[in-house]
Coordinates of C-alpha atoms in Angstrom, one line a residue:
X1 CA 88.3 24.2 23.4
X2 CA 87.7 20.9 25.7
X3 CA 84.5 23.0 27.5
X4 CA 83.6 24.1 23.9
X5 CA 83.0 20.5 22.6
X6 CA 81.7 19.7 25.7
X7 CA 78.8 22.2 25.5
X8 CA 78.2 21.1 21.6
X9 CA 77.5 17.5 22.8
X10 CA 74.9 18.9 25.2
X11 CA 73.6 20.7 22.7
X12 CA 73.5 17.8 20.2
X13 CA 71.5 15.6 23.1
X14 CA 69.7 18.2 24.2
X15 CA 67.7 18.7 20.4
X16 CA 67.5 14.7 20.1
X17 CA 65.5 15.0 23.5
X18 CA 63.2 17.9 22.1
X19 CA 63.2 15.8 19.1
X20 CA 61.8 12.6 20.8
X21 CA 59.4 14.9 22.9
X22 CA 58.3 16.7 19.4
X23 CA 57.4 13.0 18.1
X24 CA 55.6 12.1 21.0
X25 CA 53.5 15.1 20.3
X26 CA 53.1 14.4 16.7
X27 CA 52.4 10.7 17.3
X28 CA 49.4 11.8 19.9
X29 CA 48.2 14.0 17.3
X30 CA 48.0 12.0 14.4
X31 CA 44.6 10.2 15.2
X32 CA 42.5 13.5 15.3
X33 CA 43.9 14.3 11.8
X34 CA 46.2 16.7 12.8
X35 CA 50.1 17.1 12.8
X36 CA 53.3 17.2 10.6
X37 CA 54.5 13.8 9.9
X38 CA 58.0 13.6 8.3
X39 CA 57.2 11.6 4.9
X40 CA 60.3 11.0 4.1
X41 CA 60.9 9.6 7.8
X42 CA 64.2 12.0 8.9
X43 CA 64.7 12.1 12.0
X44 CA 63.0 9.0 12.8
X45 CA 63.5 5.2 12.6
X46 CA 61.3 1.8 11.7
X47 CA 59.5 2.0 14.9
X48 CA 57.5 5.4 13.7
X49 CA 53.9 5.9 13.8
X50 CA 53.6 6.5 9.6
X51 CA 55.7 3.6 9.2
X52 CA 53.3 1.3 11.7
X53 CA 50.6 3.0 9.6
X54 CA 52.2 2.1 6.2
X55 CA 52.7 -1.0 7.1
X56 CA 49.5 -2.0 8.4
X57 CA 47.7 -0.5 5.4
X58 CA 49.8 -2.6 3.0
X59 CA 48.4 -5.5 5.3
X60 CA 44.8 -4.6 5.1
X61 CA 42.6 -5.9 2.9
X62 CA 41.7 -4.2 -0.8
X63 CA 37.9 -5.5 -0.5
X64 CA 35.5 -2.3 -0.4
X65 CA 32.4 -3.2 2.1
X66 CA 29.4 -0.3 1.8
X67 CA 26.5 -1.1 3.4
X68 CA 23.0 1.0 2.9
X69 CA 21.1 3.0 4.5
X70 CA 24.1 4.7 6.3
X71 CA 25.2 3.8 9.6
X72 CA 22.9 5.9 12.2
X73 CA 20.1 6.7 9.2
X74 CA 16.4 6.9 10.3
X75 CA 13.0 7.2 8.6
X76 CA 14.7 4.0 6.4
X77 CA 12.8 2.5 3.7
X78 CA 10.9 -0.9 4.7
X79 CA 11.5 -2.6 1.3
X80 CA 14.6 -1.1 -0.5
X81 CA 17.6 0.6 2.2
X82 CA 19.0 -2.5 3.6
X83 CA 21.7 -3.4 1.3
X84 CA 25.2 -5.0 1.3
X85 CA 27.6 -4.8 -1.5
X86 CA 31.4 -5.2 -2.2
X87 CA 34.0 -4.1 -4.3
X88 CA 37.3 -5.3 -5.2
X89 CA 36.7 -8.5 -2.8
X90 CA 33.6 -11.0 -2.5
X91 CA 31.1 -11.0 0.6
X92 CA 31.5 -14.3 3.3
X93 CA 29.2 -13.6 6.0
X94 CA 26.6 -11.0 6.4
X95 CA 24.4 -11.1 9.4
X96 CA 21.5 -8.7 9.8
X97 CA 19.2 -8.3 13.2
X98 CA 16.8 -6.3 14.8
X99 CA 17.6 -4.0 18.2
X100 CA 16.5 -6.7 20.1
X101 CA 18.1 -9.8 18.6
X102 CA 15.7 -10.6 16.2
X103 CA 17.3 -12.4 13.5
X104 CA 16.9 -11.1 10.0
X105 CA 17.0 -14.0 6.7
X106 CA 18.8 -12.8 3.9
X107 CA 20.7 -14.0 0.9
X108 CA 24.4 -13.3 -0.6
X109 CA 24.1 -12.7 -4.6
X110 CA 25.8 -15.7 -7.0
X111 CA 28.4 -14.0 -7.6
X112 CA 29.0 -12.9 -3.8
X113 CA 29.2 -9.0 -4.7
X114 CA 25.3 -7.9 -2.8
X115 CA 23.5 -9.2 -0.1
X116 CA 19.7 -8.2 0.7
X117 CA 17.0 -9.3 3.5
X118 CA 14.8 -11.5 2.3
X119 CA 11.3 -9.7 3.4
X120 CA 10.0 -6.7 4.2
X121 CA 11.4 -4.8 7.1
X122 CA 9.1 -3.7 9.9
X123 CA 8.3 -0.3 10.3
X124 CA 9.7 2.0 13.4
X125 CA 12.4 -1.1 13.9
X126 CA 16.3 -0.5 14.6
X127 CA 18.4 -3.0 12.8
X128 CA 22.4 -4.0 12.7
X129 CA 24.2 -5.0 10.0
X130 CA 27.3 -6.9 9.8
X131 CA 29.6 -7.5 7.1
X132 CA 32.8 -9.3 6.1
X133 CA 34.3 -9.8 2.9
X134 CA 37.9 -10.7 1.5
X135 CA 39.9 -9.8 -1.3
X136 CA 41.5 -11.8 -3.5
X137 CA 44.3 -12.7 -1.6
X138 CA 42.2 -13.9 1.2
X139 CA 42.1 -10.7 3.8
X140 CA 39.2 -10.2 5.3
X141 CA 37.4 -6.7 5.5
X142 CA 35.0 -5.8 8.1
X143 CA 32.0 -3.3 8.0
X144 CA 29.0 -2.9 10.6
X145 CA 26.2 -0.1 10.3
X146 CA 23.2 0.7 12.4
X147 CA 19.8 2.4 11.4
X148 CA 16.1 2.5 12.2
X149 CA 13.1 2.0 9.2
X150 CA 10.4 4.8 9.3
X151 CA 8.0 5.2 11.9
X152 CA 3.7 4.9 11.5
X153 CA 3.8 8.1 12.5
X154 CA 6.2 9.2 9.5
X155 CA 4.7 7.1 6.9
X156 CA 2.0 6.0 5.5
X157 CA 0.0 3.5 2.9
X158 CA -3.0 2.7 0.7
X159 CA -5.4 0.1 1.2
X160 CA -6.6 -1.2 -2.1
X161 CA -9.5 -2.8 -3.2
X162 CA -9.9 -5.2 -5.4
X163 CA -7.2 -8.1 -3.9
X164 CA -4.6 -9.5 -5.9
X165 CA -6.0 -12.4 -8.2
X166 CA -9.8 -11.9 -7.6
X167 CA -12.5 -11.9 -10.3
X168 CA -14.8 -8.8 -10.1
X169 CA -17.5 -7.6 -12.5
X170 CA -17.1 -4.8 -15.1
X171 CA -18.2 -2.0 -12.2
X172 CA -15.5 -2.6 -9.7
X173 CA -13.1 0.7 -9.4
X174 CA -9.6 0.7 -7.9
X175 CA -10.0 2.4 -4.8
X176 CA -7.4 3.2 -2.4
X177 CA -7.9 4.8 1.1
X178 CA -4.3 6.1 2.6
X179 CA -4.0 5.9 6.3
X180 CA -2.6 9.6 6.4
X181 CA -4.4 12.9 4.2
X182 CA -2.3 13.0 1.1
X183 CA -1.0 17.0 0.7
X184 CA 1.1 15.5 -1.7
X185 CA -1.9 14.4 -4.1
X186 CA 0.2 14.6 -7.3
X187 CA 3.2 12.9 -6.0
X188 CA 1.6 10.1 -4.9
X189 CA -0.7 9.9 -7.9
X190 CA 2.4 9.4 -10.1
X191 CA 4.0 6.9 -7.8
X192 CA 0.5 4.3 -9.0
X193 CA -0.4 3.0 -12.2
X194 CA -3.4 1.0 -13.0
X195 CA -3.8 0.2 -16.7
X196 CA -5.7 -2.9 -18.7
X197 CA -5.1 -5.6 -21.1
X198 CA -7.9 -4.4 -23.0
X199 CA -6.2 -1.1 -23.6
X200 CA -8.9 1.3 -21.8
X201 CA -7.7 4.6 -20.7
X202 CA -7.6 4.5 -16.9
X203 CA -7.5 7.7 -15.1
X204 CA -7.6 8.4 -11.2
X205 CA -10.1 11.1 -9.0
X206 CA -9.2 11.9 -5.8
X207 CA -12.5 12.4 -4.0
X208 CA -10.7 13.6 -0.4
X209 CA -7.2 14.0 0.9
X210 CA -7.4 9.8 1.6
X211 CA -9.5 8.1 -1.0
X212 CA -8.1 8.2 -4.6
X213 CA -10.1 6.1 -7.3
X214 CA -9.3 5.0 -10.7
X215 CA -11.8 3.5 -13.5
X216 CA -11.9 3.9 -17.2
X217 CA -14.4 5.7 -19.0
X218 CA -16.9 3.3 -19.6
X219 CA -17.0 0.2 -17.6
X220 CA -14.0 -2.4 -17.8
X221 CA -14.1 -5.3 -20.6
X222 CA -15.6 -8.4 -19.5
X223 CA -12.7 -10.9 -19.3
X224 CA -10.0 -8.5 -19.2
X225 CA -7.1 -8.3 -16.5
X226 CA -6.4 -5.0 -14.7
X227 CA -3.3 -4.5 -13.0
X228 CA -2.2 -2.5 -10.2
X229 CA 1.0 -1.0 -9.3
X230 CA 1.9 0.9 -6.0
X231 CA 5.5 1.8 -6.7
X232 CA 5.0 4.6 -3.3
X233 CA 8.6 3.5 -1.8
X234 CA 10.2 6.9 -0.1
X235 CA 7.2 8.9 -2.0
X236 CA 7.1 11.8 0.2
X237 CA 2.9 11.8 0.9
X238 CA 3.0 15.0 3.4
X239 CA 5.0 17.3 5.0
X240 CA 7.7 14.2 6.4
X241 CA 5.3 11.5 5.8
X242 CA 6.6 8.8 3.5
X243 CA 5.5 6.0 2.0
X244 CA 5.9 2.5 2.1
X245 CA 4.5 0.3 -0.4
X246 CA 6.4 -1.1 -3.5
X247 CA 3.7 -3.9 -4.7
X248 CA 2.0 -5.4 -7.8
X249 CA -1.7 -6.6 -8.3
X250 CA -3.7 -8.1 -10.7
X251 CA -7.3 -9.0 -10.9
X252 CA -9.4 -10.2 -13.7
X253 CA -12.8 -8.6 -15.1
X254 CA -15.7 -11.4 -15.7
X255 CA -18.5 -11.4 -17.3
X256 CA -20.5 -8.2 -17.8
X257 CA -23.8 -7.8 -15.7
X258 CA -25.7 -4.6 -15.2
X259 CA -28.6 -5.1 -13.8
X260 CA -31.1 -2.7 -14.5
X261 CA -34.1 -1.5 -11.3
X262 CA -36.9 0.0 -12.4
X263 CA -38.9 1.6 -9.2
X264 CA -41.7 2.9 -11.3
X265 CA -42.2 -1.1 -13.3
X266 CA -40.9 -2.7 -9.5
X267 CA -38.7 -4.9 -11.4
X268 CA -35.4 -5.6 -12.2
X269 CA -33.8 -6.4 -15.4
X270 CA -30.4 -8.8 -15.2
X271 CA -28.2 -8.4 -18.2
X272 CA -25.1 -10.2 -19.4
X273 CA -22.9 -8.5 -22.3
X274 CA -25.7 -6.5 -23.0
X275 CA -29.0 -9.3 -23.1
X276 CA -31.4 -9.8 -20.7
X277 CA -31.2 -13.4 -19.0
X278 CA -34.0 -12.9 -16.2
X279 CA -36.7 -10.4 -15.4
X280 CA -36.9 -10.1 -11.7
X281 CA -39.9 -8.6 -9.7
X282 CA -38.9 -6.6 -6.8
X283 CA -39.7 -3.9 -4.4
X284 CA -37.8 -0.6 -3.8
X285 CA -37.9 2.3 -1.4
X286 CA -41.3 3.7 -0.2
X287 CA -42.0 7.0 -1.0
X288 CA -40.9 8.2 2.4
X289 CA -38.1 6.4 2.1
X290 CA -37.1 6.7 -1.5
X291 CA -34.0 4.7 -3.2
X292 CA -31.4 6.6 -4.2
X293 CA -31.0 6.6 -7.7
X294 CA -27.3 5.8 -9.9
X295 CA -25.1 3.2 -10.6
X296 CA -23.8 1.0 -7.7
X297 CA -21.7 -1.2 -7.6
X298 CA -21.8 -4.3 -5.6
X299 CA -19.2 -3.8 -2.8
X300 CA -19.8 -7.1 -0.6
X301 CA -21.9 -10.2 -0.2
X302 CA -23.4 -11.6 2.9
X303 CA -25.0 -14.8 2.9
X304 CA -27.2 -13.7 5.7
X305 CA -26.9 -10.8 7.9
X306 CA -28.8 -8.6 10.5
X307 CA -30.1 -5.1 9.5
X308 CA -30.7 -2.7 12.3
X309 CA -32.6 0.4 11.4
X310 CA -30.9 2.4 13.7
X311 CA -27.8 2.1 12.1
X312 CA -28.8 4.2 9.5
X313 CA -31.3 6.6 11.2
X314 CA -34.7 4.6 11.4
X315 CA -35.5 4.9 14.6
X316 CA -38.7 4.9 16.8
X317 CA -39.7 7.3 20.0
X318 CA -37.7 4.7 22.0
X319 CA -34.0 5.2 20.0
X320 CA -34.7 1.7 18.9
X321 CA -34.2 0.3 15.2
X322 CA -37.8 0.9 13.2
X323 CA -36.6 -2.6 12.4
X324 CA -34.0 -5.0 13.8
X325 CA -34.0 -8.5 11.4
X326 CA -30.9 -10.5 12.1
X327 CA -30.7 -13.1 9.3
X328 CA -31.2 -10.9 6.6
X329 CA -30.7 -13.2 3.6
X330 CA -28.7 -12.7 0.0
X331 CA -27.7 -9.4 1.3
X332 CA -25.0 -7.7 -1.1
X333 CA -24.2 -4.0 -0.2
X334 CA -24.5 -0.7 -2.7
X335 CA -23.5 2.0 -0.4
X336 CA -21.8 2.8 2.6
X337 CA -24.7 4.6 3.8
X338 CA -26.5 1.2 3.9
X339 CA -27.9 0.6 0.6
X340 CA -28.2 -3.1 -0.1
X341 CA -30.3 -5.3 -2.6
X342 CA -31.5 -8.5 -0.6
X343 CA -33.7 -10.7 -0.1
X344 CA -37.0 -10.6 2.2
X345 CA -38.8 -13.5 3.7
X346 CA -40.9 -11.5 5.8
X347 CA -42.8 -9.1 3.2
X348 CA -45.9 -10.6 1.5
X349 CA -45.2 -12.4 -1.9
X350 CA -48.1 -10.2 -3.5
X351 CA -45.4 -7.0 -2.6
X352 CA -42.6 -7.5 -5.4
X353 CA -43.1 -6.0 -8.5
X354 CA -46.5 -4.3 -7.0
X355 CA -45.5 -1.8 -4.5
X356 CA -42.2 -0.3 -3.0
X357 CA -42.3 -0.8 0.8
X358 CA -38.7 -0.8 1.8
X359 CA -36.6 1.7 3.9
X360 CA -34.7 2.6 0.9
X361 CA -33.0 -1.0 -0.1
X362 CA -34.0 -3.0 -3.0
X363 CA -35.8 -6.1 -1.8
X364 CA -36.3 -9.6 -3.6
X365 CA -38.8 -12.5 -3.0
X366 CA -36.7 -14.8 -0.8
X367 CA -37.1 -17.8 1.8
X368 CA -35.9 -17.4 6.1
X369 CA -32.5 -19.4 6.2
X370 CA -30.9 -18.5 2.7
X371 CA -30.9 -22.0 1.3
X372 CA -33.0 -21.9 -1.2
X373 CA -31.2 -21.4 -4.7
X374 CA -34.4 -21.0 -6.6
X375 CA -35.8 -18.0 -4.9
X376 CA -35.5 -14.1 -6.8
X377 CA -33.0 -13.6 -4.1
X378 CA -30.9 -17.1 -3.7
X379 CA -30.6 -17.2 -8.0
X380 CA -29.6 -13.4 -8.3
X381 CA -26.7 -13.9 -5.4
X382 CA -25.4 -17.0 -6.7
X383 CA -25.7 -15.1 -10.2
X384 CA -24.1 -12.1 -8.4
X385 CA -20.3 -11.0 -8.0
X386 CA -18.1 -8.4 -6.6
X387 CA -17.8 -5.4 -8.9
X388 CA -21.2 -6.6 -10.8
X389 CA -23.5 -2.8 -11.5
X390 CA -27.1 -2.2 -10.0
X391 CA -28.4 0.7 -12.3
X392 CA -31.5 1.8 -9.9
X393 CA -34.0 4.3 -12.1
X394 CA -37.3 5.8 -11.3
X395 CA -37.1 6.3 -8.0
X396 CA -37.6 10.6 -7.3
X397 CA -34.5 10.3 -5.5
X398 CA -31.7 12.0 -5.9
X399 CA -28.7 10.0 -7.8
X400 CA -26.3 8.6 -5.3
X401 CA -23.3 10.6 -4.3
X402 CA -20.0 9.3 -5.9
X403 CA -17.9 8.5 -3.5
X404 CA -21.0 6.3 -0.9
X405 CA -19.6 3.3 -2.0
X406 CA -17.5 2.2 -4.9
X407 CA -20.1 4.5 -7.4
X408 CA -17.8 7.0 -8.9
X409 CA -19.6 6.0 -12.2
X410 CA -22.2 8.6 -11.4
X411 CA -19.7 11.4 -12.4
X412 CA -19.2 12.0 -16.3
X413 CA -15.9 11.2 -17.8
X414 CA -15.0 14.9 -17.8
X415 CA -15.9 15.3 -13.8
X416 CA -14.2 12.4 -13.2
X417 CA -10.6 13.8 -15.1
X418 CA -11.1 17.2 -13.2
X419 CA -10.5 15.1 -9.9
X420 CA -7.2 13.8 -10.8
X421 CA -4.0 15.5 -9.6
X422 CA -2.2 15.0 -12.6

């Protein structure tokens, strides 16, 4: 009987070793999820792993910290992803900063539930976030994320014209040239708006994958305001490509001027809201080098500016420019192709409104220098704007192509409709 109990207390010490060993087991296992922890603690005492656990947890703090984009995201919005909010506790310090160091600004909400940067992020940029927030009894919580914004490469945007807060005339389209071809042409096309106070129906063309126009049917109201909205954030453009741009504009229509060329009379009739306030003599293309014919809009002004034929093909046996002036003045452009109603101090006086001698341009009486205000072509600059129409008739050219310059007002309001992707 004595060996008998002896052998039972072995026994007994024996399982409380395996025991200890089996917890050391469990213990290691429990921090890859794994394991079959005793809830109801048999077998074990205060000093347990679940109890440490329990304990802790009803230490932490109840505060909720989730910050946006997710920790190791890429291709992350520029404007919207970075975001900090809390739950169940109230934000105390949020620090945001580029790879390198960079400090980002940013502001904690009123009620200290959101944080947000300040400006725009920069493209292909990694940034860190760190946040800390306590609950109402004063523990703190602690959250920290990492992510990078979207590259060039994967994204892209429109360059608009006309600019926020500019007065143009009754001609001037929106027109927006992407960086990247647009696949995505329908997509895009619903991520912008452009509508009117005067209540015109506005409708866009896209005349290529990168150049998408909008313009109402008949020209814009004088005195109206036309705004623009690019809401393109995350707008997938192309296969991966995203935009960028979350943005408002507004510009305001002026007066209305058309003015009104007539190759075959040489002159040029300047209307505002429809009357005729000067009758000015001028001289177009030479039938060799014929004007193109349409309605173009006035795209830029240049005081004075030099004019090399062999920019635009006008060359002699030696490659050089037929003609090289270099203080062209009152020079305002009509196409891209290099279309331009200006001024001429070097033709005759006896040319304008007799006989069409230029290489294609519309020229007006002027004076070398640009200074003189009184001149056909110092009155109609200073009487000129951005967005103000050039109707050029009677020319034998052919009518200029829509898209050579801001003059998709050469295709009917039914052509124009057919070239929108929505």
């Amino acid at each position: 009987m004595e060996k008998r109990v002896m052998t039972d207390s072995k026994r007994r010490k024996g399982l409380t070793v395996a025991s200890a060993l089996l917890g050391g087991v469990l213990v290691l296992s429990a921090c890859s999820g794994g394991g079959d922890d005793d809830p109801k603690g048999e077998g074990g005492d205060s000093t347990s792993q679940a109890k440490v656990d329990e304990a802790a947890a009803k230490k932490s703090s109840e505060a909720q910290i989730k910050i946006t984009p997710k920790d190791g995201s890429d291709n992350a919005s520029i404007n919207s992803a970075a975001a900090v909010t809390v739950t169940k506790g109230t934000l105390t310090d949020v620090t945001m900063k580029t790879a390198a160091g960079t400090a980002v600004a940013g502001e904690i909400s009123a009620d200290k539930k959101s944080w947000k940067p300040s400006a725009q992020l920069e493209r292909a940029t990694a940034y860190k976030i760190a946040a800390t927030a306590k609950d109402s009894d004063g523990r703190a919580a602690h959250e920290n994320a990492s992510f990078t914004t979207v590259s060039p490469a994967n994204s892209f945007i429109g360059n608009f014209t006309p600019e926020d807060g500019s007065t143009v005339g009754v001609g001037m389209p929106v027109s927006i040239n992407f960086d990247k071809a647009i696949t995505n042409k329908a997509d895009v096309q619903k991520g912008i708006t452009v509508s009117s106070s005067s209540g015109q129906e506005v409708v866009g063309h896209w005349f290529n994958a990168n150049r998408l126009d909008f313009r109402p049917e008949e020209y814009w109201k004088g005195n109206s305001t036309v705004t623009l909205k690019l809401n393109l954030d995350g707008v997938e453009g192309a296969d991966g490509v995203y935009g960028v741009q979350q943005k408002t504009v507004s510009f305001k229509i002026g007066r209305n001027q058309v003015s009104i060329v007539d190759a075959q009379t040489k002159t040029m009739k300047v209307t505002q809201d429809g009357k005729t306030i000067r009758t000015i003599p001028i001289s177009a293309g030479s039938p060799e080098n014929k004007t193109y014919q349409g309605q173009m809009v006035i795209s830029e002004k240049f005081k004075e500016t030099r004019m090399n034929g062999a920019t635009v093909g006008f060359t002699d046996d030696d490659g050089k420019g037929e003609y090289d002036i270099k203080d062209v003045p009152n020079a305002m452009r009509l196409s891209n192709s290099g279309t331009f109603i200006h001024g001429n101090y070097w033709g005759a006086k006896s040319i304008f409104g007799s006989v069409n001698t230029s290489h294609g341009c519309v020229g007006l009486s002027d004076t070398k220098g640009a200074n003189d205000p009184n001149t056909p072509g110092g009155w109609f600059f200073s009487h000129s704007i951005v967005g103000d129409v050039v109707d050029v008739r009677n020319t034998g050219d052919k009518t200029i192509a829509p898209d050579n310059g801001l003059n998709g007002w050469n295709l009917d309001w039914a052509a124009w409709k057919a070239g929108s992707a929505v």
